XYZ file of C-alpha atoms in Angstrom:
661
model
C 13.994 -13.481 7.019
C 11.400 -12.123 9.027
C 7.711 -13.160 9.450
C 5.459 -11.299 11.601
C 1.837 -9.555 12.154
C 0.225 -6.445 12.787
C -0.960 -6.561 16.182
C -3.171 -4.342 19.048
C -2.755 -5.517 22.426
C -5.060 -2.201 23.143
C -7.943 -4.078 21.638
C -7.586 -7.233 23.791
C -7.218 -8.300 27.608
C -3.780 -8.788 29.077
C -4.846 -12.345 29.469
C -5.286 -12.724 26.070
C -1.294 -11.291 25.162
C 0.432 -14.511 26.170
C -2.070 -17.221 24.281
C -1.897 -14.592 21.084
C 2.058 -14.457 21.261
C 2.452 -18.739 21.512
C 0.005 -19.183 18.768
C 1.846 -16.485 16.834
C 5.218 -18.602 17.307
C 3.230 -21.953 16.350
C 2.542 -19.968 13.025
C 6.381 -19.460 12.416
C 6.185 -16.044 13.315
C 8.739 -14.007 14.945
C 7.662 -9.999 15.272
C 5.105 -8.009 15.741
C 4.259 -4.499 14.556
C 2.761 -2.494 17.645
C 1.326 1.261 18.430
C 0.512 2.764 15.032
C -2.717 4.267 16.340
C -2.485 4.866 19.886
C -1.759 8.357 20.528
C -4.706 8.670 23.109
C -3.557 5.808 24.905
C 0.242 7.220 24.904
C -0.956 10.853 25.654
C -4.152 10.514 26.969
C -3.769 14.406 28.375
C -1.876 17.165 26.776
C 2.260 16.299 27.646
C 1.202 13.333 30.257
C 2.520 10.373 28.975
C 1.812 6.613 29.608
C 3.455 4.015 28.315
C 2.603 0.974 30.746
C 0.471 -1.122 28.531
C 3.481 -0.758 25.662
C 5.924 -1.598 28.186
C 4.176 -5.028 29.497
C 3.249 -6.183 26.025
C 6.987 -5.667 25.222
C 8.531 -7.246 27.990
C 6.452 -10.359 27.146
C 7.603 -10.219 23.326
C 10.924 -9.959 24.761
C 10.634 -13.047 26.943
C 8.900 -14.749 23.748
C 12.157 -13.950 21.905
C 10.269 -12.036 19.750
C 10.892 -8.407 18.117
C 8.618 -5.125 17.250
C 8.693 -2.303 15.009
C 6.839 0.226 16.773
C 4.383 2.865 15.248
C 4.663 6.401 15.963
C 0.833 6.641 16.360
C 0.414 9.983 14.216
C -2.023 8.858 11.904
C -5.071 10.038 13.489
C -4.941 12.512 16.981
C -6.924 12.369 20.263
C -9.814 14.718 20.720
C -8.688 16.892 23.539
C -5.841 18.070 20.787
C -8.808 18.829 18.227
C -10.556 20.394 20.769
C -7.758 22.772 21.843
C -6.363 23.135 18.394
C -9.239 22.796 15.894
C -7.527 24.661 13.300
C -5.184 21.297 12.768
C -7.895 19.603 10.945
C -7.784 19.454 7.097
C -10.393 20.594 4.752
C -11.400 18.868 1.542
C -11.302 19.979 -1.887
C -15.401 20.559 -1.457
C -15.047 22.070 1.729
C -15.569 19.689 4.079
C -13.701 19.575 7.659
C -12.342 16.273 8.599
C -13.588 16.427 12.481
C -12.526 13.892 15.137
C -13.920 10.208 14.852
C -11.802 9.340 11.300
C -8.394 9.196 10.612
C -5.656 10.871 8.671
C -7.311 14.393 9.686
C -4.472 16.455 10.154
C -3.078 19.343 8.216
C 0.583 19.293 7.730
C 0.289 22.694 7.197
C -0.336 23.211 11.035
C 2.183 24.488 13.302
C 0.248 23.013 16.361
C -0.219 19.648 14.680
C 3.610 19.839 13.726
C 4.287 20.757 17.855
C 2.216 17.786 19.160
C 3.875 15.370 16.999
C 7.164 16.503 17.690
C 6.421 16.005 21.588
C 4.590 12.389 21.211
C 7.613 11.281 19.005
C 10.424 12.257 20.981
C 8.653 11.361 24.096
C 8.053 7.810 22.558
C 11.685 7.341 21.504
C 13.526 8.411 24.161
C 10.959 6.053 26.390
C 11.919 3.091 23.832
C 15.607 4.019 22.811
C 18.012 1.069 23.559
C 15.186 -1.407 23.873
C 16.126 -4.865 23.084
C 12.864 -5.886 21.405
C 12.903 -2.914 19.017
C 13.971 -3.815 15.777
C 12.064 -0.777 13.713
C 10.152 2.067 13.919
C 7.261 2.935 11.303
C 6.667 6.351 11.009
C 2.901 7.143 11.022
C 0.565 5.214 8.723
C -0.097 5.309 5.016
C 0.701 8.981 5.132
C -1.014 10.481 2.498
C -3.882 7.420 2.005
C -7.776 8.643 1.199
C -6.560 11.994 -0.283
C -4.902 13.207 2.817
C -2.522 14.554 0.943
C -4.345 16.828 -0.405
C -5.290 19.941 2.000
C -7.438 23.195 1.377
C -7.404 24.415 4.546
C -6.992 27.959 5.784
C -3.286 26.792 6.926
C -2.498 24.815 3.402
C -3.211 28.630 1.613
C -1.030 30.048 3.794
C 1.724 28.248 3.442
C 0.954 27.401 -0.287
C 1.616 31.363 -0.788
C 4.550 31.262 1.339
C 5.958 28.342 -1.083
C 5.031 30.128 -3.847
C 7.286 33.231 -2.636
C 9.973 31.179 -2.113
C 10.248 29.614 -5.687
C 9.040 31.920 -8.189
C 10.693 35.132 -5.831
C 8.400 37.899 -7.055
C 4.861 37.480 -8.619
C 6.302 38.940 -12.426
C 8.292 35.492 -12.824
C 5.219 33.606 -10.913
C 2.743 35.295 -13.734
C 4.751 34.794 -16.646
C 5.339 31.163 -16.176
C 2.183 30.110 -15.226
C 1.054 32.025 -18.133
C -1.494 34.062 -16.482
C -2.079 36.320 -19.019
C -4.479 33.588 -20.551
C -7.982 35.181 -19.524
C -6.279 38.560 -18.276
C -5.336 36.378 -14.332
C -2.518 38.589 -13.048
C -1.768 38.674 -9.778
C -0.896 41.728 -8.050
C -0.620 40.749 -4.396
C 0.553 37.272 -3.012
C -2.645 36.939 -0.960
C -5.093 37.278 -4.354
C -3.709 33.595 -4.865
C -6.153 30.982 -3.811
C -6.114 27.240 -3.495
C -7.367 25.336 -6.885
C -10.533 23.666 -5.183
C -13.893 22.592 -6.188
C -14.817 24.729 -9.058
C -18.169 24.971 -11.366
C -17.105 24.913 -14.804
C -13.684 25.250 -16.048
C -10.769 24.250 -13.935
C -7.719 26.270 -12.670
C -4.779 27.156 -14.429
C -2.560 23.633 -15.052
C 0.855 25.440 -14.020
C -1.029 26.299 -10.486
C -2.516 22.986 -9.610
C 0.915 21.384 -10.634
C 2.378 23.674 -8.133
C -0.361 22.636 -5.742
C 0.535 19.382 -6.104
C 4.358 19.729 -5.562
C 3.631 22.161 -2.010
C 1.659 19.525 -0.963
C 3.970 17.073 -1.249
C 6.875 18.913 0.254
C 4.437 19.590 2.981
C 3.942 15.944 3.881
C 8.055 14.779 3.003
C 9.025 17.418 5.775
C 6.362 15.989 7.853
C 7.984 12.660 7.375
C 11.534 13.503 7.613
C 10.491 15.734 10.908
C 9.600 12.376 13.119
C 12.437 10.792 11.163
C 14.749 13.183 12.215
C 13.337 12.768 16.001
C 13.976 9.195 16.197
C 17.356 9.239 15.074
C 18.402 11.505 17.220
C 17.340 9.264 20.310
C 17.516 5.571 18.887
C 20.613 5.020 16.914
C 21.035 2.485 14.264
C 17.264 1.609 14.379
C 15.674 1.533 10.486
C 13.284 3.451 10.119
C 10.047 3.153 7.483
C 6.655 4.220 6.633
C 3.876 1.911 5.270
C 2.750 2.679 1.519
C -1.039 2.164 0.170
C -2.359 0.404 -3.374
C -2.299 1.999 -5.966
C 1.141 3.110 -6.286
C 0.427 6.377 -7.588
C -2.896 7.151 -6.265
C -0.661 10.223 -4.033
C 0.456 13.179 -5.341
C 3.293 12.552 -3.013
C 6.589 11.632 -4.703
C 7.908 8.779 -2.620
C 10.820 8.540 -3.907
C 11.921 11.847 -2.334
C 10.209 10.724 0.578
C 11.917 7.639 1.256
C 15.485 9.660 1.408
C 15.106 10.199 4.661
C 14.087 6.609 5.743
C 15.814 3.592 5.760
C 13.722 0.963 3.780
C 10.380 1.272 1.989
C 7.219 -0.829 3.373
C 4.065 -1.529 1.714
C 0.622 -2.703 2.567
C 0.141 -5.489 -0.093
C -3.683 -6.055 -0.591
C -4.209 -7.870 -3.956
C -7.758 -7.980 -3.305
C -10.095 -5.196 -1.175
C -13.617 -4.126 -0.041
C -16.369 -5.055 -2.141
C -13.891 -6.452 -5.345
C -15.729 -9.643 -7.309
C -12.031 -10.320 -7.908
C -8.876 -9.684 -6.991
C -6.317 -7.392 -9.332
C -4.795 -9.782 -12.182
C -1.378 -10.964 -11.409
C 0.657 -8.394 -13.234
C -1.089 -5.485 -11.129
C 0.134 -6.965 -8.108
C 3.466 -7.898 -9.199
C 4.055 -4.121 -10.654
C 3.243 -2.974 -6.849
C 5.225 -4.538 -5.352
C 8.067 -4.112 -7.644
C 7.552 0.174 -7.675
C 8.370 -0.570 -3.620
C 11.264 -2.464 -4.147
C 12.222 -0.088 -6.887
C 12.034 3.351 -5.216
C 15.561 2.393 -3.163
C 16.386 -0.366 -5.715
C 16.856 -2.902 -2.729
C 14.660 -5.164 -0.733
C 11.119 -3.413 0.889
C 9.234 -4.569 3.819
C 5.240 -6.061 3.772
C 4.090 -3.960 6.857
C 0.478 -5.044 6.086
C -0.009 -8.517 4.173
C -3.727 -9.768 3.299
C -4.794 -12.681 5.449
C -8.612 -12.330 5.686
C -11.233 -11.090 3.773
C -11.130 -7.060 4.024
C -13.520 -4.020 4.032
C -14.764 -1.515 6.301
C -18.667 -0.834 4.884
C -18.849 -3.860 2.156
C -17.214 -7.334 1.306
C -16.617 -9.006 -1.395
C -14.154 -12.139 -2.772
C -13.615 -15.142 -1.196
C -9.934 -16.209 -1.596
C -9.811 -19.701 -2.501
C -7.470 -22.140 -0.413
C -3.739 -22.051 -1.416
C -4.625 -18.225 -3.342
C -3.394 -16.428 0.501
C -0.436 -18.177 0.648
C 0.450 -17.784 -3.455
C 0.272 -14.294 -2.261
C 2.384 -14.626 0.017
C 5.126 -16.395 -1.680
C 4.607 -13.807 -4.938
C 5.880 -10.724 -2.358
C 8.748 -12.770 -1.094
C 9.776 -13.446 -5.034
C 9.552 -9.898 -6.011
C 12.082 -8.904 -3.307
C 10.325 -8.954 0.196
C 12.477 -9.258 3.371
C 10.075 -8.861 5.562
C 6.539 -9.928 6.262
C 3.657 -8.587 8.665
C -0.003 -10.030 8.064
C -2.366 -7.874 8.438
C -3.803 -8.959 11.253
C -3.336 -11.261 13.889
C -7.064 -11.529 15.084
C -10.000 -10.008 14.110
C -11.158 -6.445 15.835
C -14.794 -6.889 17.373
C -15.409 -3.406 17.900
C -14.624 0.398 15.445
C -14.238 0.909 12.131
C -12.329 -2.166 10.942
C -14.539 -5.171 12.621
C -14.972 -6.309 8.812
C -11.274 -6.417 8.292
C -10.543 -10.182 9.079
C -7.248 -11.258 9.976
C -5.632 -14.705 10.439
C -8.466 -15.264 12.954
C -11.619 -14.179 13.150
C -13.278 -12.465 15.709
C -12.988 -15.562 18.304
C -10.037 -18.009 18.920
C -10.212 -20.409 16.509
C -7.450 -20.974 14.308
C -8.564 -20.607 10.951
C -8.316 -22.583 7.676
C -6.191 -19.053 7.177
C -3.791 -19.772 10.212
C -2.598 -23.320 8.581
C -2.186 -22.085 5.083
C 0.103 -19.412 6.237
C 1.756 -21.543 8.395
C 2.191 -23.900 6.026
C 3.622 -21.291 3.258
C 6.032 -19.917 6.030
C 7.225 -23.541 6.176
C 7.556 -24.177 2.486
C 9.315 -21.139 1.412
C 11.589 -20.171 4.410
C 14.640 -21.736 3.029
C 14.254 -20.548 -0.468
C 13.575 -16.565 1.310
C 16.242 -16.641 3.625
C 18.755 -18.289 0.705
C 17.720 -14.949 -1.510
C 17.751 -12.332 1.034
C 20.017 -9.876 0.657
C 20.586 -10.789 -2.975
C 19.273 -8.006 -5.387
C 16.773 -8.956 -7.782
C 18.356 -8.603 -11.119
C 16.835 -7.614 -14.327
C 17.345 -6.645 -18.079
C 14.303 -4.791 -18.402
C 13.259 -1.976 -16.386
C 9.791 0.506 -16.836
C 10.443 3.765 -15.815
C 7.416 5.625 -13.774
C 7.206 9.885 -13.007
C 5.893 11.767 -10.230
C 5.273 14.817 -12.412
C 3.664 13.392 -14.939
C 1.250 10.942 -12.500
C 0.139 14.746 -10.905
C -0.099 15.781 -14.315
C -2.918 13.088 -15.958
C -4.901 13.152 -12.295
C -6.243 17.094 -13.153
C -5.319 16.714 -17.000
C -6.086 13.225 -17.700
C -6.317 13.986 -21.936
C -9.146 11.450 -22.607
C -11.528 9.360 -20.938
C -9.983 6.198 -21.353
C -7.420 7.487 -18.575
C -9.877 8.499 -15.969
C -10.453 5.967 -13.671
C -11.475 7.102 -10.329
C -12.946 3.992 -8.398
C -13.416 5.851 -5.403
C -13.752 10.115 -4.775
C -9.721 10.090 -3.571
C -8.613 7.883 -6.373
C -7.441 9.136 -9.609
C -5.432 6.318 -10.842
C -5.679 6.628 -14.704
C -1.829 7.130 -14.785
C -1.576 3.897 -12.883
C -3.788 1.294 -15.070
C -1.724 2.705 -18.098
C 2.000 1.471 -16.371
C 0.506 -1.772 -14.698
C -0.299 -2.509 -18.423
C 2.980 -1.403 -19.677
C 4.261 -3.737 -16.791
C 2.253 -6.657 -17.850
C 3.860 -6.701 -21.214
C 6.972 -7.969 -19.760
C 5.551 -9.531 -16.862
C 3.220 -11.929 -18.779
C 5.999 -12.966 -20.734
C 7.813 -14.077 -17.817
C 10.825 -11.816 -17.812
C 12.039 -10.389 -14.769
C 11.473 -6.554 -14.965
C 12.135 -3.198 -12.269
C 9.865 -0.775 -11.648
C 11.985 2.537 -11.256
C 11.476 6.299 -10.636
C 12.759 8.070 -13.338
C 14.471 10.548 -11.254
C 16.564 8.055 -9.296
C 20.307 8.507 -10.134
C 20.573 4.881 -11.193
C 22.958 3.655 -13.990
C 20.709 2.231 -16.843
C 23.644 0.770 -18.678
C 22.624 -2.310 -16.642
C 19.431 -2.804 -18.674
C 19.044 -3.580 -22.318
C 15.365 -2.591 -21.999
C 13.754 0.643 -20.826
C 9.997 1.268 -21.158
C 8.913 4.968 -20.525
C 4.552 5.506 -20.798
C 3.099 8.899 -20.846
C 6.466 11.133 -20.349
C 4.332 14.053 -21.388
C 6.342 16.249 -18.902
C 9.560 16.071 -19.794
C 12.701 16.706 -17.904
C 15.978 17.806 -20.314
C 18.203 16.103 -18.479
C 16.006 13.137 -18.585
C 15.733 12.949 -22.218
C 19.616 14.074 -22.790
C 20.661 10.618 -20.463
C 18.079 8.738 -22.337
C 19.634 9.599 -25.529
C 22.938 8.743 -24.277
C 21.743 5.073 -23.353
C 20.099 4.918 -26.801
C 23.097 6.026 -28.480
C 25.277 3.169 -26.603
C 23.063 0.285 -27.508
C 20.150 0.349 -25.699
C 16.499 -0.168 -26.641
C 13.723 2.690 -25.571
C 9.907 1.980 -25.891
C 8.471 5.070 -25.570
C 4.749 5.957 -25.271
C 2.413 8.592 -26.757
C 2.374 12.267 -26.099
C 6.258 11.944 -24.885
C 8.150 15.175 -24.206
C 5.397 17.593 -25.190
C 5.460 19.837 -22.309
C 7.662 21.345 -19.798
C 7.862 21.531 -15.867
C 6.202 24.555 -16.020
C 3.184 23.296 -17.929
C 4.216 24.898 -21.180
C 3.715 22.948 -24.588
C 7.203 22.870 -26.959
C 6.532 24.475 -30.137
C 7.976 21.354 -31.917
C 5.648 18.438 -33.336
C 5.406 15.475 -30.972
C 7.427 13.899 -29.817
C 8.859 16.998 -28.734
C 12.651 16.404 -27.272
C 12.391 13.023 -28.448
C 11.402 13.499 -32.315
C 15.552 12.917 -33.512
C 15.603 9.463 -31.512
C 12.442 8.441 -32.105
C 12.628 9.372 -36.211
C 8.700 10.323 -35.839
C 6.434 13.801 -35.836
C 2.937 13.432 -35.095
C 0.578 16.487 -36.575
C -3.288 14.495 -36.258
C -4.283 12.430 -33.285
C -7.574 12.243 -31.015
C -8.459 10.661 -28.248
C -11.068 7.874 -28.145
C -11.993 7.385 -24.949
C -13.156 4.204 -23.706
C -13.601 3.080 -27.079
C -11.372 0.698 -29.239
C -9.239 1.082 -32.803
C -8.171 -1.886 -34.942
C -4.663 -2.572 -35.929
C -2.381 -4.850 -37.168
C 1.469 -5.829 -36.537
C 2.477 -7.673 -39.775
C -0.347 -11.000 -39.120
C -1.018 -10.244 -35.909
C -4.093 -7.900 -34.940
C -3.797 -5.430 -32.123
C -6.224 -3.597 -30.483
C -5.293 0.679 -29.927
C -7.195 1.973 -26.807
C -7.862 5.734 -24.958
C -5.670 7.603 -27.283
C -4.622 7.218 -31.347
C -1.781 9.426 -33.097
C -1.414 9.061 -36.520
C 2.596 9.029 -36.741
C 4.440 10.406 -39.834
C 8.274 8.832 -39.790
C 10.942 10.665 -40.809
C 13.835 8.052 -40.114
C 11.450 5.214 -38.565
C 10.391 1.763 -39.881
C 6.635 1.724 -39.272
C 6.098 -1.778 -36.748
C 2.149 -1.545 -36.989
C -0.333 0.540 -38.507
C -4.143 1.247 -37.738
C -6.388 -1.452 -39.731
C -10.175 -0.389 -38.321
C -12.096 0.612 -41.377
C -14.159 3.291 -38.930
C -11.242 5.541 -39.262
C -10.018 7.992 -41.770
C -6.450 6.984 -40.693
C -6.706 3.384 -41.541
C -3.324 2.315 -42.845
C -1.652 4.807 -41.261
C 1.186 4.218 -39.013
C 0.735 3.633 -34.990
C 4.186 1.980 -34.187
C 7.394 2.938 -35.546
C 11.070 1.745 -34.453
C 13.847 4.063 -35.231
C 18.082 3.121 -35.086
C 19.898 5.771 -32.958
C 23.303 5.136 -32.700
C 23.950 1.540 -31.677
C 20.556 1.283 -29.885
C 16.822 1.667 -30.977
C 13.752 3.566 -30.310
C 9.966 2.228 -30.039
C 7.495 4.862 -30.434
C 3.898 3.511 -29.506
C 1.167 6.232 -30.855
C -1.541 4.666 -29.172
C -2.390 2.787 -25.573
C -2.464 -0.975 -26.418
C -4.846 -3.641 -24.912
C -2.793 -5.805 -22.406
C -2.833 -8.628 -25.237
C -1.537 -6.809 -27.780
C 1.005 -5.323 -25.079
C 2.080 -9.104 -24.770
C 2.031 -9.350 -28.389
C 4.372 -6.085 -28.877
C 6.990 -6.987 -26.278
C 7.290 -10.631 -27.539
C 8.443 -8.777 -30.606
C 10.944 -6.096 -28.749
C 12.235 -9.021 -26.563
C 13.013 -11.342 -29.462
C 15.237 -8.197 -31.343
C 16.754 -7.291 -27.835
C 17.944 -10.162 -27.598
C 15.858 -11.069 -24.083
C 14.843 -14.593 -23.092
C 11.127 -14.701 -22.490
C 8.585 -17.542 -22.811
C 4.499 -17.472 -22.591
C 3.426 -19.814 -19.927
C -0.354 -18.633 -20.218
C -1.359 -15.699 -19.136
C -2.253 -16.697 -15.127
C 1.545 -18.259 -14.700
C 4.085 -15.738 -13.418
C 7.493 -16.884 -13.490
C 10.456 -15.583 -12.171
C 14.185 -16.161 -11.584
C 16.407 -15.008 -8.405
C 19.971 -15.801 -7.583
C 20.493 -16.736 -3.979
C 23.799 -16.919 -1.710
C 23.428 -21.213 -2.396
C 21.458 -21.629 -5.451
C 19.424 -20.356 -8.284
C 16.148 -20.212 -8.462
C 13.366 -20.802 -10.889
C 9.624 -20.040 -9.109
C 6.837 -20.500 -10.911
C 3.006 -19.541 -9.607
C -0.208 -20.889 -11.109
C -2.748 -17.833 -10.559
C -5.246 -19.688 -12.060
C -8.251 -21.538 -9.929
C -7.665 -24.391 -12.960
C -5.122 -27.044 -13.090
C -2.369 -26.020 -15.975
C 0.240 -28.133 -17.404
C 3.769 -26.868 -18.127
C 5.570 -29.329 -20.656
C 4.983 -32.547 -18.233
C 4.503 -30.587 -15.018
C 1.424 -30.345 -13.658
C 0.327 -26.935 -11.122
C -3.022 -27.458 -9.329
C -4.913 -24.103 -8.847
C -2.881 -21.494 -7.202
C 0.256 -23.746 -6.844
C 3.672 -22.127 -6.744
C 7.181 -24.856 -7.579
C 10.005 -23.485 -6.810
C 13.201 -25.023 -8.259
C 16.914 -25.174 -7.341
C 18.133 -24.911 -10.964
C 21.868 -25.007 -10.258
C 24.198 -24.296 -7.188
C 26.389 -20.840 -6.770
């Protein structure tokens, strides 16, 4: 188990380095991440390389018996490169050019940028090949973040047209599959096709937007693979990753596809950031961690673990004592086997001087230093015992990048529109997190997996699939076999009604799932941010965002609308259908978090999956280790909680050995 820190020796004087490394070791840290923003230092002039600074710090790291992960420094480019090749800059949807002075400005469609990337990564890989302290490479930094996986530049337009020509072969095919007879937008030359940028009123064709998102995803994935292939050529058997960022479905990039060319997943874990007045709810944090674990279905790395108040322009919530240690523990419990804290010491200058680290702007050891040091000591034995042992679960929640993209440009309901910052459309994320919370709050180990995965689903007693509007036939057939053979499927509203070309099916909702679900839908309404009352037996439920009026064919009614303000009071809202040896639950609405927990309580009981509700702020996981099995309980509340005769302090965690292996 590695505990490390993100370190920026270039931001300090050389005389600070020895003291910094000694303090890291005192904390229990053994590794650092370096160089992910150092292109201008490594290549100060085109073709002229200087590795002296990083050679010097790596030598000190070697002498200290520590290790390093090197970042390729391509997340921002040096001014000389932009001056010579101004076309390498991205253009935003609104037509704003991402000029020098910020970060993530580069167009992945730019030949000049790719050539410059190839040069710097090659020189860096050749220079550090075989270095005894280098244990890994991080490609770029948070690729696609801040909307940088959507580029509307002239080069993107040129490559988009090439991509479309490769996919459709001829314009007749494109016009037909996009449905361009609608509004008479019939293209007769590839040069007529625009980018789906900003618009005055009605949006562009949804099939066109979906293809543009697919194209942009492939541009970024090929760029990351370009770097990975170079590193693999020169640095044999050194694992390669890149670091992802909250929220999981903020980008349009298919991260499952991206990581096929990489060795492990890394995640930047910020349970609170900027001017938030409180952290994200703990089920959302666990959902993001399980998303990271699930992309390759194995242990992952936290490349940036929250260690101090964070923000670029404004600051907010101050974690009380114990909470940053709890967040560290939560990450390890959910499957992380390497943790790098962001950052060691807070920068005194630059755009992130408000991103506080373990130390503040000076060198005085802080309460954060001692809290994290203490937490590392407490969890190290447990962390090393569960390392390399899979995180076991009987439940899995499935997500789909195609539907995440679809709900960005066609959110269906105002309740599914959530845009905290201009580049983040994360309504899909919130819905997925609410579904994840349904089992997390009941303390059931739950995987969070990409539906594209070829994983064997038979290991799960229960699969949940929300917002699977845009279906793929092979997935539906695979789910059909899963249910027929005894599995339980929980299916969300609007399922299976749109193919990958964005054409709506002619059969009623839920389309290809109709026989499995035993239900049809002909009437529905989007209720935006409103609420509709419902009942499941004696339990009151709250429906949100979207309401379908279900018409069972073979299904049995589980819950009905009960709101006297709605004409569909008394009509079915949730059903269950026996299919083969298994069952399909169909939710015709989005439940609020508490209702979701009540619903899953019923589903888990009928599926024979043990659960226990310990309070909305208590999270419990079960892990298998090499020596022991463990029950880990975490109190995410700022209040004392009693679990039977067990007293838990605010933000306390307890790791209990439940038996020996």
